[in-house]
Amino acid sequence: MKFHVMTLFPEMVEHGLNTSILGRARQKNIIAFDVVDIRDYTLDKHRRVDDYPYGGGAGMVMAAEPVVRCYRAIEEKILASGCKKPRVIYLTPQGQTFHQELAKEFATEEELVFLCGHYEGIDERAIETIVTDQVSIGDYVLTGGELPAMVMIDVIARLVPGVLNNGESPEVETFHDNLLEYPQYTRPEIFEGKKVPEVLLSGHHAKIEEWRRRQSMIRTDAVRPDLIEQANLTKKEWEFYKNYKESQS
Ligand code: ADE
């Protein structure tokens, strides 16, 4: 899978994507990155990409021309490689909120293009011309789209087969089944007087699984009660949850 990133800060994106698991996956050619500097596509002799907003107001707006020209260069490469016209994701607090299901949908694409904005935004005509999806990573405002793009790429890339190590499943984790993850422990058995829960030392796999599911339910109930409504629980688990809630009230 190939991720194209249109940005004014290519070094920031390159550095962010070159480390850890994504860096390893890139070296193994499981995923590829194409980080493109929008500034290379300005026709302005001073390489300016922003201008004052029509109608006045604070801040500067990224002009349509370099953005659209940059995209067209990327699109040309993609079409020449035999792939279809890509989805183009604009990172903006005005977009739909990113979530795991959306990541799964994007992970089925062969090529994705991310458009990172800066200043007060991008000329609307560029967005209308090239963008297929507007996505926010949460209800807060960042200084630019680079970190949100890296967040999305990280989430999507780990769903691509081969990116995680053998045995690591992208599914048996937080948000699978709409439950948060259970607590994890490693050695030593006692840390500053705190002991690892006995059941985890028992070697009894069914009991461990049951304990973990229950811990997941308890955590989800405490932090994200909205999720538990949609959780995929067995009858026995619902029974446990009901009793747990009653014991709490
Ligand atoms: N750009 C600035 N803030 C953002 C956010 N919350 N999500 C996506 N892009 C952004």
Short mmCIF file of C-alpha atoms and ligand atoms in Angstrom, two decimals:
data_model
loop_
_atom_site.label_atom_id
_atom_site.label_comp_id
_atom_site.label_asym_id
_atom_site.label_seq_id
_atom_site.Cartn_x
_atom_site.Cartn_y
_atom_site.Cartn_z
CA MET A 1 0.00 0.00 0.00
CA LYS A 2 1.28 3.46 -0.85
CA PHE A 3 0.66 6.65 1.13
CA HIS A 4 1.17 9.97 -0.66
CA VAL A 5 1.40 13.01 1.60
CA MET A 6 1.05 16.57 0.28
CA THR A 7 2.63 18.92 2.80
CA LEU A 8 4.59 22.11 3.36
CA PHE A 9 6.74 20.27 5.94
CA PRO A 10 8.05 17.15 4.21
CA GLU A 11 10.91 16.58 6.71
CA MET A 12 8.44 16.41 9.57
CA VAL A 13 6.40 13.71 7.82
CA GLU A 14 9.46 11.78 6.60
CA HIS A 15 10.92 11.67 10.12
CA GLY A 16 7.63 10.66 11.67
CA LEU A 17 7.01 7.83 9.25
CA ASN A 18 10.52 6.44 9.13
CA THR A 19 10.76 5.13 12.66
CA SER A 20 9.54 2.09 14.53
CA ILE A 21 7.06 -0.32 13.00
CA LEU A 22 6.22 1.82 9.97
CA GLY A 23 9.91 2.33 9.19
CA ARG A 24 10.44 -1.43 9.32
CA ALA A 25 7.40 -2.09 7.09
CA ARG A 26 8.69 0.46 4.62
CA GLN A 27 12.11 -1.24 4.50
CA LYS A 28 10.37 -4.55 3.84
CA ASN A 29 8.42 -2.87 1.00
CA ILE A 30 5.07 -3.74 2.55
CA ILE A 31 4.13 -0.08 2.57
CA ALA A 32 5.59 2.90 0.71
CA PHE A 33 5.57 6.63 1.32
CA ASP A 34 5.69 9.43 -1.20
CA VAL A 35 6.04 12.72 0.68
CA VAL A 36 5.60 15.68 -1.65
CA ASP A 37 6.41 19.33 -0.94
CA ILE A 38 3.48 21.49 -2.11
CA ARG A 39 5.89 24.42 -2.38
CA ASP A 40 7.57 22.69 -5.34
CA TYR A 41 4.37 23.29 -7.32
CA THR A 42 3.95 27.03 -6.84
CA LEU A 43 4.40 29.21 -9.91
CA ASP A 44 5.25 32.18 -7.69
CA LYS A 45 8.88 33.21 -8.04
CA HIS A 46 9.17 33.58 -4.25
CA ARG A 47 7.70 30.10 -3.77
CA ARG A 48 4.78 31.58 -1.86
CA VAL A 49 1.91 29.21 -1.22
CA ASP A 50 -0.37 31.41 0.91
CA ASP A 51 -2.23 34.67 0.46
CA TYR A 52 -4.66 36.97 2.26
CA PRO A 53 -8.25 35.79 2.56
CA TYR A 54 -10.86 37.45 0.34
CA GLY A 55 -13.32 39.25 2.58
CA GLY A 56 -10.66 39.93 5.19
CA GLY A 57 -10.08 38.24 8.53
CA ALA A 58 -7.14 36.86 10.42
CA GLY A 59 -4.48 34.61 8.99
CA MET A 60 -3.52 33.42 5.56
CA VAL A 61 -5.07 30.92 3.19
CA MET A 62 -3.22 28.30 1.13
CA ALA A 63 -3.76 29.10 -2.54
CA ALA A 64 -5.54 26.62 -4.81
CA GLU A 65 -2.98 26.48 -7.58
CA PRO A 66 0.05 24.82 -5.93
CA VAL A 67 -2.23 22.37 -4.13
CA VAL A 68 -4.05 21.29 -7.29
CA ARG A 69 -0.87 21.15 -9.37
CA CYS A 70 0.82 19.06 -6.68
CA TYR A 71 -2.14 16.66 -6.62
CA ARG A 72 -2.22 16.33 -10.40
CA ALA A 73 1.45 15.32 -10.44
CA ILE A 74 0.70 12.61 -7.87
CA GLU A 75 -2.43 11.47 -9.70
CA GLU A 76 -0.50 11.18 -12.94
CA LYS A 77 2.05 8.85 -11.29
CA ILE A 78 -0.73 6.74 -9.77
CA LEU A 79 -2.68 6.39 -13.03
CA ALA A 80 0.53 5.61 -14.93
CA SER A 81 1.20 2.72 -12.51
CA GLY A 82 -2.17 1.22 -13.48
CA CYS A 83 -4.01 2.10 -10.25
CA LYS A 84 -7.38 3.83 -10.13
CA LYS A 85 -7.96 7.47 -9.20
CA PRO A 86 -7.11 7.64 -5.49
CA ARG A 87 -9.15 8.81 -2.54
CA VAL A 88 -7.81 12.15 -1.37
CA ILE A 89 -8.10 12.83 2.35
CA TYR A 90 -8.01 16.41 3.59
CA LEU A 91 -7.15 16.67 7.28
CA THR A 92 -9.36 19.26 8.89
CA PRO A 93 -11.29 19.78 12.12
CA GLN A 94 -14.32 20.30 9.83
CA GLY A 95 -14.19 16.68 8.64
CA GLN A 96 -15.92 13.53 9.89
CA THR A 97 -14.22 12.13 12.98
CA PHE A 98 -11.72 9.35 12.32
CA HIS A 99 -12.40 5.95 13.86
CA GLN A 100 -11.28 2.33 13.55
CA GLU A 101 -14.01 1.31 11.08
CA LEU A 102 -13.05 4.15 8.75
CA ALA A 103 -9.42 3.03 9.03
CA LYS A 104 -10.46 -0.48 7.94
CA GLU A 105 -12.22 0.98 4.93
CA PHE A 106 -9.15 3.04 3.93
CA ALA A 107 -6.88 0.02 4.47
CA THR A 108 -8.54 -1.71 1.49
CA GLU A 109 -7.16 0.96 -0.90
CA GLU A 110 -3.93 0.47 -2.82
CA GLU A 111 -3.01 4.16 -2.83
CA LEU A 112 -4.15 7.00 -0.56
CA VAL A 113 -3.39 10.70 -0.82
CA PHE A 114 -3.31 12.93 2.26
CA LEU A 115 -3.56 16.70 1.99
CA CYS A 116 -2.13 18.61 4.96
CA GLY A 117 -3.34 22.17 5.37
CA HIS A 118 -1.72 25.04 7.22
CA TYR A 119 -2.56 28.62 8.12
CA GLU A 120 -6.31 29.29 8.18
CA GLY A 121 -7.07 26.57 5.66
CA ILE A 122 -6.99 25.92 1.93
CA ASP A 123 -8.86 27.78 -0.82
CA GLU A 124 -12.23 26.00 -1.02
CA ARG A 125 -11.94 25.57 -4.79
CA ALA A 126 -8.89 23.31 -4.37
CA ILE A 127 -10.82 21.20 -1.87
CA GLU A 128 -13.82 20.96 -4.23
CA THR A 129 -11.55 20.01 -7.12
CA ILE A 130 -9.46 17.22 -5.59
CA VAL A 131 -10.67 16.10 -2.14
CA THR A 132 -12.87 13.00 -1.73
CA ASP A 133 -12.86 12.73 2.09
CA GLN A 134 -12.52 15.33 4.83
CA VAL A 135 -11.37 13.82 8.12
CA SER A 136 -10.75 15.18 11.63
CA ILE A 137 -8.82 13.21 14.25
CA GLY A 138 -10.73 14.81 17.12
CA ASP A 139 -12.42 17.90 18.46
CA TYR A 140 -9.35 20.09 18.89
CA VAL A 141 -7.34 22.29 16.55
CA LEU A 142 -3.74 21.50 15.58
CA THR A 143 -1.38 23.87 13.81
CA GLY A 144 -1.43 21.77 10.65
CA GLY A 145 -2.53 18.53 9.05
CA GLU A 146 0.82 16.71 9.32
CA LEU A 147 0.30 15.13 12.74
CA PRO A 148 -3.28 14.10 11.90
CA ALA A 149 -2.06 12.57 8.61
CA MET A 150 0.63 10.63 10.50
CA VAL A 151 -1.94 9.45 13.03
CA MET A 152 -4.21 8.20 10.24
CA ILE A 153 -1.34 6.54 8.35
CA ASP A 154 -0.19 4.78 11.52
CA VAL A 155 -3.68 3.45 12.21
CA ILE A 156 -4.29 2.36 8.60
CA ALA A 157 -0.80 0.90 8.02
CA ARG A 158 -0.97 -1.45 10.98
CA LEU A 159 -4.04 -3.05 9.40
CA VAL A 160 -2.07 -3.90 6.25
CA PRO A 161 -1.11 -7.61 6.31
CA GLY A 162 2.57 -8.08 7.20
CA VAL A 163 3.06 -4.71 8.91
CA LEU A 164 2.72 -6.15 12.39
CA ASN A 165 4.99 -9.00 13.45
CA ASN A 166 3.79 -12.57 13.18
CA GLY A 167 1.45 -13.33 15.98
CA GLU A 168 0.48 -9.69 16.52
CA SER A 169 -3.08 -9.32 15.43
CA PRO A 170 -4.50 -5.90 14.66
CA GLU A 171 -7.88 -7.12 15.87
CA VAL A 172 -7.44 -8.59 19.37
CA GLU A 173 -7.07 -5.16 20.86
CA THR A 174 -8.84 -2.05 21.94
CA PHE A 175 -11.95 -1.38 19.85
CA HIS A 176 -12.22 -4.92 18.63
CA ASP A 177 -15.77 -5.84 19.65
CA ASN A 178 -16.16 -2.24 20.85
CA LEU A 179 -14.37 -2.99 24.11
CA LEU A 180 -11.27 -1.30 25.50
CA GLU A 181 -8.25 -3.48 26.13
CA TYR A 182 -7.77 -5.37 29.40
CA PRO A 183 -4.80 -4.53 31.68
CA GLN A 184 -1.47 -6.17 30.86
CA TYR A 185 1.34 -7.26 33.20
CA THR A 186 4.88 -8.51 32.79
CA ARG A 187 7.69 -9.47 35.18
CA PRO A 188 8.32 -8.99 38.07
CA GLU A 189 5.41 -10.70 39.81
CA ILE A 190 5.48 -8.08 42.57
CA PHE A 191 6.28 -4.44 41.81
CA GLU A 192 6.39 -1.95 44.72
CA GLY A 193 4.12 -4.26 46.68
CA LYS A 194 1.60 -4.67 43.85
CA LYS A 195 1.02 -8.25 42.80
CA VAL A 196 0.02 -9.46 39.34
CA PRO A 197 -3.59 -10.77 39.43
CA GLU A 198 -3.46 -14.41 40.54
CA VAL A 199 -5.50 -15.72 37.62
CA LEU A 200 -2.80 -14.67 35.12
CA LEU A 201 -0.31 -16.96 36.87
CA SER A 202 -2.70 -19.92 36.90
CA GLY A 203 -2.01 -21.15 33.36
CA HIS A 204 -5.77 -21.75 33.05
CA HIS A 205 -6.45 -20.31 29.60
CA ALA A 206 -10.24 -20.26 29.74
CA LYS A 207 -10.21 -18.55 33.13
CA ILE A 208 -7.65 -16.00 31.90
CA GLU A 209 -9.77 -15.25 28.84
CA GLU A 210 -12.86 -14.81 31.00
CA TRP A 211 -10.99 -12.49 33.40
CA ARG A 212 -9.67 -10.41 30.50
CA ARG A 213 -13.09 -10.03 28.90
CA ARG A 214 -14.55 -8.95 32.24
CA GLN A 215 -11.76 -6.45 32.81
CA SER A 216 -12.42 -5.07 29.33
CA MET A 217 -16.10 -4.65 30.15
CA ILE A 218 -15.37 -2.95 33.48
CA ARG A 219 -12.91 -0.55 31.84
CA THR A 220 -15.16 0.24 28.94
CA ASP A 221 -18.04 0.88 31.32
CA ALA A 222 -15.92 3.29 33.37
CA VAL A 223 -14.34 5.26 30.53
CA ARG A 224 -16.49 4.77 27.42
CA PRO A 225 -19.99 3.66 28.43
CA ASP A 226 -21.16 4.70 24.95
CA LEU A 227 -19.17 1.79 23.47
CA ILE A 228 -20.52 -0.94 25.66
CA GLU A 229 -23.99 -0.57 24.15
CA GLN A 230 -22.57 -1.79 20.84
CA ALA A 231 -20.21 -4.38 22.32
CA ASN A 232 -20.42 -7.91 21.06
CA LEU A 233 -21.09 -9.70 24.38
CA THR A 234 -22.29 -13.24 24.95
CA LYS A 235 -25.37 -13.86 27.06
CA LYS A 236 -23.15 -14.89 29.97
CA GLU A 237 -21.11 -11.73 29.60
CA TRP A 238 -24.23 -9.53 29.60
CA GLU A 239 -25.30 -11.33 32.74
CA PHE A 240 -21.94 -10.55 34.37
CA TYR A 241 -22.17 -6.92 33.24
CA LYS A 242 -25.70 -6.51 34.63
CA ASN A 243 -24.65 -7.92 38.00
CA TYR A 244 -21.55 -5.75 38.00
CA LYS A 245 -23.63 -2.62 37.36
CA GLU A 246 -26.05 -3.58 40.13
CA SER A 247 -23.18 -4.10 42.55
CA GLN A 248 -21.91 -0.60 41.68
CA SER A 249 -25.18 1.22 42.35
N1 ADE B 1 -5.95 20.14 11.35
C1 ADE B 1 -6.01 20.91 12.46
N2 ADE B 1 -6.68 20.30 13.43
C2 ADE B 1 -7.06 19.08 12.94
C3 ADE B 1 -7.79 17.98 13.48
N3 ADE B 1 -8.29 17.99 14.70
N4 ADE B 1 -7.98 16.91 12.70
C4 ADE B 1 -7.50 16.89 11.43
N5 ADE B 1 -6.82 17.91 10.88
C5 ADE B 1 -6.60 19.00 11.63
#
